[in-house]
mmCIF file of C-alpha atoms in Angstrom:
data_model
loop_
_atom_site.group_PDB
_atom_site.id
_atom_site.type_symbol
_atom_site.label_atom_id
_atom_site.label_comp_id
_atom_site.label_asym_id
_atom_site.label_seq_id
_atom_site.Cartn_x
_atom_site.Cartn_y
_atom_site.Cartn_z
ATOM 1 C CA GLU A 1 5.047 8.682 29.005
ATOM 2 C CA PRO A 2 7.207 10.788 26.680
ATOM 3 C CA ARG A 3 9.830 8.017 26.510
ATOM 4 C CA VAL A 4 7.313 5.413 25.270
ATOM 5 C CA ARG A 5 6.308 5.098 21.606
ATOM 6 C CA PHE A 6 3.825 2.757 19.993
ATOM 7 C CA GLN A 7 5.060 1.426 16.645
ATOM 8 C CA ASN A 8 5.022 -1.985 15.098
ATOM 9 C CA MET A 9 7.952 -3.698 13.432
ATOM 10 C CA ASP A 10 6.681 -2.684 9.977
ATOM 11 C CA SER A 11 7.686 0.926 10.653
ATOM 12 C CA PHE A 12 11.302 -0.162 11.298
ATOM 13 C CA LEU A 13 11.277 -2.300 8.149
ATOM 14 C CA ALA A 14 9.620 0.258 5.851
ATOM 15 C CA GLN A 15 12.031 3.130 6.503
ATOM 16 C CA LYS A 16 15.033 3.778 8.678
ATOM 17 C CA GLN A 17 14.094 4.720 12.226
ATOM 18 C CA PRO A 18 16.368 6.006 14.963
ATOM 19 C CA LEU A 19 17.806 3.081 16.936
ATOM 20 C CA ASP A 20 20.263 3.119 19.802
ATOM 21 C CA ASP A 21 21.302 0.872 22.687
ATOM 22 C CA ASN A 22 18.905 2.636 25.061
ATOM 23 C CA MET A 23 15.876 1.573 23.028
ATOM 24 C CA LEU A 24 14.079 -1.563 24.126
ATOM 25 C CA LEU A 25 11.416 -2.832 21.749
ATOM 26 C CA MET A 26 8.580 -5.155 22.714
ATOM 27 C CA MET A 27 7.715 -7.526 19.854
ATOM 28 C CA THR A 28 5.312 -10.325 19.144
ATOM 29 C CA PRO A 29 6.707 -13.611 17.783
ATOM 30 C CA GLU A 30 5.563 -12.625 14.269
ATOM 31 C CA GLU A 31 7.354 -9.261 14.498
ATOM 32 C CA LEU A 32 10.537 -10.980 15.667
ATOM 33 C CA ARG A 33 10.306 -13.378 12.682
ATOM 34 C CA LYS A 34 9.895 -10.380 10.334
ATOM 35 C CA ALA A 35 12.914 -8.627 11.867
ATOM 36 C CA ARG A 36 15.094 -11.727 11.492
ATOM 37 C CA ALA A 37 13.932 -12.438 7.920
ATOM 38 C CA SER A 38 14.484 -8.839 6.772
ATOM 39 C CA ASN A 39 18.315 -8.942 6.838
ATOM 40 C CA LYS A 40 18.171 -5.276 7.878
ATOM 41 C CA PHE A 41 19.532 -5.815 11.384
ATOM 42 C CA GLN A 42 23.061 -6.768 12.331
ATOM 43 C CA ARG A 43 21.998 -7.251 15.911
ATOM 44 C CA ILE A 44 18.743 -8.617 17.327
ATOM 45 C CA ASP A 45 19.344 -9.107 21.043
ATOM 46 C CA VAL A 46 16.431 -10.711 22.900
ATOM 47 C CA GLU A 47 16.758 -9.619 26.522
ATOM 48 C CA GLN A 48 13.572 -11.057 27.992
ATOM 49 C CA VAL A 49 10.629 -13.227 26.956
ATOM 50 C CA ILE A 50 7.141 -12.981 28.426
ATOM 51 C CA GLN A 51 5.234 -16.203 28.021
ATOM 52 C CA TYR A 52 1.521 -16.769 27.706
ATOM 53 C CA PRO A 53 -0.175 -18.887 30.406
ATOM 54 C CA ASP A 54 0.108 -21.917 28.083
ATOM 55 C CA GLY A 55 3.914 -21.557 28.091
ATOM 56 C CA SER A 56 4.285 -20.279 24.514
ATOM 57 C CA ASP A 57 6.266 -17.136 23.813
ATOM 58 C CA GLY A 58 4.026 -14.063 23.848
ATOM 59 C CA PHE A 59 6.317 -11.029 23.788
ATOM 60 C CA TYR A 60 10.019 -10.379 23.386
ATOM 61 C CA PHE A 61 11.977 -7.409 24.700
ATOM 62 C CA VAL A 62 14.615 -6.729 22.061
ATOM 63 C CA ARG A 63 17.416 -4.325 21.223
ATOM 64 C CA LEU A 64 18.126 -3.792 17.520
ATOM 65 C CA ALA A 65 20.888 -2.340 15.377
ATOM 66 C CA TYR A 66 20.631 -1.864 11.618
ATOM 67 C CA VAL A 67 23.220 -3.356 9.249
ATOM 68 C CA ASP A 68 25.784 -0.897 7.916
ATOM 69 C CA ASN A 69 24.309 -0.821 4.399
ATOM 70 C CA VAL A 70 20.683 -0.423 5.511
ATOM 71 C CA ASP A 71 20.241 2.815 3.529
ATOM 72 C CA ALA A 72 20.938 0.891 0.312
ATOM 73 C CA LEU A 73 18.452 -1.808 1.376
ATOM 74 C CA PHE A 74 15.728 0.779 1.999
ATOM 75 C CA ALA A 75 16.486 2.425 -1.360
ATOM 76 C CA ALA A 76 16.203 -0.937 -3.121
ATOM 77 C CA ASP A 77 12.895 -1.627 -1.323
ATOM 78 C CA GLU A 78 11.523 1.728 -2.444
ATOM 79 C CA ALA A 79 12.620 1.170 -6.041
ATOM 80 C CA ALA A 80 10.892 -2.227 -6.026
ATOM 81 C CA ARG A 81 7.676 -0.733 -4.579
ATOM 82 C CA LEU A 82 7.598 1.850 -7.359
ATOM 83 C CA GLN A 83 7.737 -0.789 -10.104
ATOM 84 C CA PRO A 84 4.372 -1.099 -11.857
ATOM 85 C CA VAL A 85 2.362 -4.291 -11.647
ATOM 86 C CA VAL A 86 0.593 -5.757 -14.678
ATOM 87 C CA ASP A 87 -2.580 -7.763 -14.032
ATOM 88 C CA VAL A 88 -5.107 -9.289 -16.387
ATOM 89 C CA LEU A 89 -8.743 -8.751 -15.473
ATOM 90 C CA SER A 90 -11.819 -10.255 -17.096
ATOM 91 C CA LEU A 91 -14.286 -7.461 -18.006
ATOM 92 C CA ASP A 92 -17.231 -7.944 -20.355
ATOM 93 C CA ASP A 93 -15.879 -11.354 -21.371
ATOM 94 C CA GLU A 94 -12.535 -9.885 -22.442
ATOM 95 C CA ASN A 95 -9.128 -10.020 -20.832
ATOM 96 C CA VAL A 96 -8.131 -6.449 -20.048
ATOM 97 C CA THR A 97 -4.531 -5.655 -19.124
ATOM 98 C CA VAL A 98 -4.300 -3.304 -16.147
ATOM 99 C CA THR A 99 -1.022 -1.633 -15.167
ATOM 100 C CA HIS A 100 -0.997 -0.120 -11.676
ATOM 101 C CA PRO A 101 1.151 0.535 -8.602
ATOM 102 C CA GLN A 102 1.570 -2.250 -6.074
ATOM 103 C CA PHE A 103 -1.293 -2.911 -3.712
ATOM 104 C CA GLU A 104 -0.712 -2.905 0.007
ATOM 105 C CA ALA A 105 -4.082 -4.624 0.366
ATOM 106 C CA GLY A 106 -6.575 -6.143 -2.043
ATOM 107 C CA ARG A 107 -6.498 -7.394 -5.639
ATOM 108 C CA ILE A 108 -7.402 -5.864 -8.982
ATOM 109 C CA GLN A 109 -10.659 -7.868 -9.038
ATOM 110 C CA ASP A 110 -11.747 -6.075 -5.856
ATOM 111 C CA LEU A 111 -12.074 -2.841 -7.836
ATOM 112 C CA PHE A 112 -14.874 -4.309 -9.962
ATOM 113 C CA ASP A 113 -16.840 -6.643 -7.707
ATOM 114 C CA GLY A 114 -19.447 -4.028 -6.735
ATOM 115 C CA ASP A 115 -18.740 -4.567 -3.024
ATOM 116 C CA THR A 116 -17.561 -1.442 -1.200
ATOM 117 C CA PHE A 117 -16.185 -3.641 1.581
ATOM 118 C CA THR A 118 -13.593 -5.348 -0.638
ATOM 119 C CA LEU A 119 -11.002 -2.627 -0.839
ATOM 120 C CA VAL A 120 -7.659 -1.972 -2.427
ATOM 121 C CA ARG A 121 -4.998 0.204 -0.873
ATOM 122 C CA PHE A 122 -1.879 1.286 -2.702
ATOM 123 C CA ILE A 123 1.620 1.386 -1.240
ATOM 124 C CA GLU A 124 3.068 4.906 -0.952
ATOM 125 C CA MET A 125 1.609 6.086 -4.222
ATOM 126 C CA ASN A 126 0.134 9.497 -4.788
ATOM 127 C CA PRO A 127 -1.068 10.009 -7.384
ATOM 128 C CA VAL A 128 -2.405 6.532 -8.056
ATOM 129 C CA TYR A 129 -2.762 5.503 -11.688
ATOM 130 C CA LEU A 130 -4.634 2.666 -13.361
ATOM 131 C CA ASP A 131 -3.914 2.010 -17.043
ATOM 132 C CA PHE A 132 -6.485 -0.212 -18.778
ATOM 133 C CA ALA A 133 -5.611 -1.704 -22.184
ATOM 134 C CA PHE A 134 -8.687 -3.243 -23.808
ATOM 135 C CA PRO A 135 -8.117 -5.757 -26.627
ATOM 136 C CA SER A 136 -10.925 -4.149 -28.665
ATOM 137 C CA PRO A 137 -12.565 -0.692 -28.703
ATOM 138 C CA HIS A 138 -15.115 0.017 -25.973
ATOM 139 C CA HIS A 139 -17.488 2.907 -25.524
ATOM 140 C CA ILE A 140 -17.124 3.978 -21.911
ATOM 141 C CA SER A 141 -19.716 6.445 -20.677
ATOM 142 C CA GLY A 142 -18.350 7.251 -17.239
ATOM 143 C CA LEU A 143 -16.637 6.148 -14.077
ATOM 144 C CA ALA A 144 -18.161 5.312 -10.709
ATOM 145 C CA LEU A 145 -15.765 5.315 -7.773
ATOM 146 C CA ASP A 146 -16.002 4.680 -4.050
ATOM 147 C CA THR A 147 -13.107 5.981 -1.968
ATOM 148 C CA GLY A 148 -12.048 6.548 1.558
ATOM 149 C CA THR A 149 -12.704 9.957 3.052
ATOM 150 C CA MET A 150 -10.369 12.500 1.464
ATOM 151 C CA ASP A 151 -10.126 15.394 -0.951
ATOM 152 C CA PHE A 152 -8.838 14.321 -4.358
ATOM 153 C CA THR A 153 -8.652 15.083 -8.051
ATOM 154 C CA LEU A 154 -9.715 12.407 -10.501
ATOM 155 C CA THR A 155 -8.348 12.531 -14.034
ATOM 156 C CA VAL A 156 -9.333 10.059 -16.745
ATOM 157 C CA SER A 157 -7.618 9.995 -20.151
ATOM 158 C CA LEU A 158 -9.373 8.012 -22.896
ATOM 159 C CA TYR A 159 -7.451 6.964 -26.004
ATOM 160 C CA THR A 160 -8.942 5.721 -29.255
ATOM 161 C CA THR A 161 -5.534 4.227 -30.121
ATOM 162 C CA PRO A 162 -2.299 4.157 -28.133
ATOM 163 C CA GLU A 163 -0.817 6.864 -30.390
ATOM 164 C CA ALA A 164 -3.878 9.189 -30.376
ATOM 165 C CA ALA A 165 -4.207 12.304 -28.259
ATOM 166 C CA PRO A 166 -6.418 11.530 -25.257
ATOM 167 C CA THR A 167 -9.797 12.951 -24.388
ATOM 168 C CA VAL A 168 -9.326 14.057 -20.781
ATOM 169 C CA TYR A 169 -11.929 14.349 -18.039
ATOM 170 C CA THR A 170 -10.926 15.795 -14.694
ATOM 171 C CA GLN A 171 -12.794 16.755 -11.557
ATOM 172 C CA THR A 172 -11.655 17.850 -8.101
ATOM 173 C CA TYR A 173 -13.667 16.645 -5.105
ATOM 174 C CA ARG A 174 -13.520 18.428 -1.757
ATOM 175 C CA ASN A 175 -15.432 18.216 1.509
ATOM 176 C CA LEU A 176 -17.280 15.053 0.513
ATOM 177 C CA PRO A 177 -19.116 12.975 3.104
ATOM 178 C CA SER A 178 -17.444 9.933 4.657
ATOM 179 C CA ASP A 179 -16.569 7.136 2.227
ATOM 180 C CA PRO A 180 -18.047 8.943 -0.781
ATOM 181 C CA HIS A 181 -19.445 7.460 -3.974
ATOM 182 C CA ILE A 182 -18.765 9.685 -6.974
ATOM 183 C CA GLU A 183 -19.657 9.422 -10.635
ATOM 184 C CA LEU A 184 -17.755 11.147 -13.421
ATOM 185 C CA PRO A 185 -19.696 11.082 -16.716
ATOM 186 C CA PHE A 186 -17.751 11.084 -19.982
ATOM 187 C CA THR A 187 -19.776 13.421 -22.136
ATOM 188 C CA ASP A 188 -18.923 13.175 -25.828
ATOM 189 C CA ALA A 189 -16.565 10.283 -25.139
ATOM 190 C CA PRO A 190 -14.624 8.993 -28.162
#
């Protein structure tokens, strides 16, 4: 039906969506909790509840209206998402500081566990950057990377000191098979 859309509550909380009094949203209990906790709605009118056979609430039919200052709330959310995260990761018995965008899923350790089924996904970030600060010099001979299916350019900048000009390696990958594994060797690495 052209008048029916399938979206979850996250889409209404991530960015402003058109809302009017003619729109009736069907929500799960968890989605209703998210809507109430977000402080982005001045009105959350539950018009009907469908219960599961055990008597617990299953689905709510709801009409929503954003608060007047919702644009400022979405702008603040975006600014917070763009703030870099600093993690410490143990590599080769050293604590390495890694600065990166926020993850939507996964943890920094998942990048180095050798398991292609433990993934990370970044929130709204393209390009994605990972900045590794080793406490002592390391000779790094290359990068192995497993990604989702996409075309992309990989650029690696290696620094001998924070002030030094980097040695840069870059490669563009197109038309790769599904979930590719790529390796970028660092020839003549510093």
